[in-house]
Amino acid sequence: MKADYKNWMPKGMVTGTGCGTIASLVLFLILGVSPIVPEGSAKKVIGIVLLILTVIFCASTIWMYLMYRAFSYNGKRQMSKQIIEGVASYVSIPDGGKGLDVGCGSGALTIACAKKNPGASFTGIDRWGKEYASFSKKLCESNSEAEGVSNTSFMQGDACKLPFEDETFDAVTSNYVYHNIPSSDRQAILLETLRTLKKGGTFVIHDIMSKVKYGDMQAFVQKLKNMGYDDVKLIDTTSGMFMNKWESTWMGLSGSAILLGRK
């Protein structure tokens, strides 16, 4: 049995845009080129609209396919695996401790942290929405079993309102989650995650922390320091750590960074 962490670019999205490309191209040939529709201004307008739609669908399909290849655990680039292992490398919990992974998806980061800290237990929480229909609690549990990991558990929940008491965990992690949550204040979501962290606990949160998505993160780092958090830093992951600047640009991952520190 082999773990199946799926792909951060769902195959269904790639297939869907590919089908959209074919459908719009067929309609363009039928309605905008063939003699079925009489010549005239209406035919020209329809043809132009369908041609533009075809180009958009085609470009989207190519972009998604390249993303799918880069993220694949079985491919050459394996960016997902590199990121997961890189984030997990910062997590160290004493035996008997507890960790939380917010937005666990297919369980990859939860399991990586559990393997690195066999004496601790890790909980992965996710809402497993329709956007990532291939991800589920059952998949996470199957992947844990495939990896021979028994110190994990998984549950459904909301990152904006975590079902845990204050200071429950010795470490909290997350990877590329919060930017997907519609919110005008993602810094508040970060604080909700940090609420569950014990004094002395570690947080390692990787996301697209650009100003447009998160606001002024340098100011947030200072805010955490003023609140008593230690060793708080923002580590750029787009300058060779997980990807280079060119990759982060064409993939739409510019601003990716790890928020790291202790409570």
XYZ file of C-alpha atoms in Angstrom:
263
model
C 0.000 0.000 0.000
C 1.359 3.390 -1.013
C 0.307 6.801 0.294
C -1.647 8.945 -2.158
C -1.370 12.629 -1.308
C -3.186 13.652 -4.495
C -2.185 16.953 -6.094
C -2.625 20.564 -5.006
C -3.830 21.239 -8.524
C -6.827 18.862 -8.742
C -6.782 16.697 -11.856
C -10.482 17.425 -12.339
C -9.730 21.134 -12.786
C -7.121 20.385 -15.449
C -9.515 18.024 -17.225
C -12.387 20.488 -16.909
C -10.510 23.383 -18.515
C -9.220 21.009 -21.202
C -12.792 20.014 -22.028
C -13.723 23.696 -22.026
C -10.978 24.363 -24.567
C -12.258 21.623 -26.871
C -15.889 22.676 -26.507
C -15.210 26.361 -27.217
C -12.998 25.446 -30.196
C -15.711 23.215 -31.670
C -18.308 25.948 -31.214
C -15.965 28.474 -32.819
C -15.489 26.239 -35.865
C -19.218 25.568 -36.159
C -20.651 28.999 -35.404
C -17.791 31.266 -36.392
C -16.193 29.535 -39.376
C -18.469 26.968 -41.007
C -21.177 27.977 -43.515
C -23.892 26.694 -41.165
C -24.289 30.237 -39.830
C -24.899 32.869 -42.544
C -22.209 35.483 -43.043
C -22.796 38.771 -41.280
C -21.900 40.921 -38.297
C -23.528 38.484 -35.844
C -21.337 35.635 -37.076
C -18.230 37.791 -36.756
C -19.084 38.782 -33.172
C -19.855 35.182 -32.188
C -16.632 34.018 -33.844
C -14.495 36.605 -32.038
C -16.086 35.849 -28.662
C -15.631 32.097 -29.083
C -12.053 32.518 -30.300
C -11.172 34.620 -27.246
C -12.873 32.051 -25.011
C -10.891 29.259 -26.662
C -7.598 31.091 -26.113
C -8.452 31.735 -22.437
C -9.421 28.104 -21.848
C -6.306 26.885 -23.659
C -3.964 29.143 -21.651
C -5.647 28.099 -18.405
C -5.319 24.424 -19.314
C -1.608 24.768 -20.063
C -1.004 26.682 -16.799
C -2.932 24.138 -14.725
C -1.159 21.226 -16.388
C 2.254 22.740 -15.647
C 1.159 23.334 -12.028
C -0.053 19.727 -11.827
C 3.323 18.459 -13.073
C 5.290 20.649 -10.664
C 3.237 19.613 -7.621
C 3.056 15.895 -8.425
C 4.598 13.608 -5.795
C 5.523 11.211 -8.602
C 6.992 13.743 -10.977
C 10.457 15.216 -11.392
C 9.947 18.579 -9.630
C 7.976 17.315 -6.583
C 7.511 20.827 -5.201
C 4.713 19.690 -2.862
C 6.939 17.096 -1.217
C 9.789 19.568 -0.873
C 7.516 22.125 0.798
C 5.902 19.590 3.146
C 9.249 18.208 4.296
C 10.669 21.726 4.598
C 7.833 22.964 6.818
C 7.906 19.789 8.929
C 11.658 20.225 9.529
C 10.895 23.180 11.834
C 8.563 21.149 14.067
C 10.059 19.521 17.146
C 7.816 18.379 20.004
C 8.828 16.503 23.166
C 7.458 13.023 23.769
C 3.884 13.203 24.959
C 3.321 16.528 23.253
C 0.536 17.431 20.836
C 0.570 19.134 17.461
C -2.148 20.634 15.257
C -2.103 20.918 11.475
C -4.750 23.340 10.183
C -6.109 22.572 6.716
C -4.534 19.127 6.529
C -5.964 18.229 3.094
C -4.655 14.763 2.292
C -2.706 14.548 5.550
C 0.755 15.113 4.076
C 2.040 17.720 6.550
C 0.341 16.100 9.556
C 1.982 12.778 8.702
C 5.380 14.340 7.992
C 5.355 16.022 11.414
C 4.194 12.795 13.073
C 7.021 10.816 11.453
C 9.560 13.393 12.615
C 8.136 13.367 16.164
C 7.109 9.741 16.847
C 6.662 10.340 20.565
C 4.095 13.108 20.049
C 0.557 13.031 18.634
C -0.720 15.150 15.762
C -4.231 16.217 14.868
C -5.111 17.276 11.330
C -8.223 19.382 10.833
C -9.896 20.364 7.562
C -13.324 21.207 6.195
C -12.633 19.100 3.062
C -14.784 21.259 0.791
C -15.991 20.535 -2.704
C -13.084 22.511 -4.193
C -10.840 19.632 -3.196
C -13.317 16.795 -3.373
C -10.550 14.195 -3.650
C -9.297 15.113 -0.150
C -11.072 13.548 2.828
C -10.682 12.279 6.377
C -10.670 8.722 5.043
C -7.829 9.563 2.641
C -5.794 11.064 5.498
C -6.293 7.957 7.603
C -5.368 5.691 4.666
C -2.208 7.699 4.039
C -1.229 7.448 7.716
C -1.664 3.702 7.548
C 0.337 3.487 4.325
C 3.176 5.471 5.926
C 3.111 3.260 9.017
C 2.193 6.209 11.231
C -0.082 5.641 14.231
C 0.288 8.952 16.111
C -2.138 10.938 13.944
C -5.851 11.678 14.080
C -8.057 13.683 11.742
C -11.274 15.646 12.143
C -13.502 18.067 10.299
C -13.524 21.666 11.430
C -13.321 25.356 10.599
C -9.981 27.179 10.644
C -11.778 30.432 11.448
C -13.203 28.956 14.651
C -11.142 26.027 15.847
C -12.893 23.576 18.204
C -10.078 23.578 20.750
C -9.413 25.299 24.060
C -6.721 27.946 24.435
C -3.179 26.597 24.824
C -3.960 23.017 23.782
C -1.036 22.241 21.461
C 2.752 22.265 21.634
C 2.997 23.114 17.929
C 0.655 24.409 15.234
C 1.330 24.150 11.521
C -0.397 25.010 8.282
C 0.556 25.003 4.618
C -1.076 27.045 1.827
C -4.463 27.187 3.540
C -5.543 30.625 4.757
C -5.200 32.417 1.415
C -8.016 30.138 0.178
C -10.384 31.368 2.906
C -12.502 34.369 1.845
C -11.630 36.977 4.458
C -10.795 40.649 4.785
C -8.600 39.921 7.824
C -6.412 36.828 7.492
C -4.236 38.053 10.327
C -7.237 37.374 12.579
C -7.269 33.765 11.310
C -3.602 33.489 12.235
C -4.388 34.718 15.747
C -7.179 32.139 16.016
C -4.640 29.426 15.208
C -2.087 30.808 17.653
C -4.762 30.925 20.354
C -4.565 27.129 20.589
C -0.796 27.129 21.116
C 0.699 26.488 24.568
C 3.223 28.829 26.144
C 6.596 27.875 24.720
C 4.960 26.156 21.754
C 6.151 26.525 18.159
C 4.190 27.780 15.158
C 5.174 27.130 11.547
C 2.720 28.569 9.036
C 3.468 28.645 5.304
C 1.230 30.590 2.949
C 1.069 33.282 0.276
C 1.563 36.157 2.707
C 1.503 38.960 0.175
C 0.247 42.379 1.227
C -2.892 42.069 -0.888
C -3.859 38.855 0.889
C -2.576 39.467 4.424
C -1.886 43.159 4.806
C 1.375 44.317 6.402
C 2.960 41.110 7.698
C 6.088 42.838 8.986
C 3.815 44.885 11.229
C 2.092 41.643 12.273
C 5.458 40.111 13.173
C 6.129 43.104 15.398
C 2.635 42.814 16.886
C 3.334 39.212 17.887
C 6.632 40.245 19.456
C 4.823 42.958 21.418
C 2.358 40.292 22.584
C 5.248 38.295 24.033
C 5.963 35.829 21.232
C 9.636 34.897 20.791
C 11.892 34.385 17.773
C 9.150 35.523 15.394
C 10.321 35.792 11.808
C 8.999 35.769 8.271
C 11.055 33.543 5.974
C 10.773 34.083 2.220
C 10.379 30.706 0.509
C 10.510 32.019 -3.071
C 14.241 32.741 -3.304
C 15.485 29.185 -3.643
C 14.162 27.652 -0.443
C 11.150 25.913 -2.006
C 11.038 27.665 -5.385
C 12.745 30.424 -7.327
C 11.289 33.833 -8.152
C 10.331 32.800 -11.691
C 8.432 29.750 -10.466
C 6.638 31.737 -7.784
C 5.602 34.322 -10.385
C 4.150 32.072 -13.081
C 2.581 29.773 -10.502
C 0.869 32.638 -8.700
C 2.766 31.930 -5.467
C 4.579 35.262 -5.113
C 4.725 36.314 -1.486
C 5.026 32.767 -0.164
C 6.659 32.788 3.253
C 6.881 30.871 6.517
C 5.704 32.612 9.678
C 7.815 31.029 12.387
C 8.178 31.565 16.125
C 7.380 30.542 19.690
C 4.590 31.610 22.018
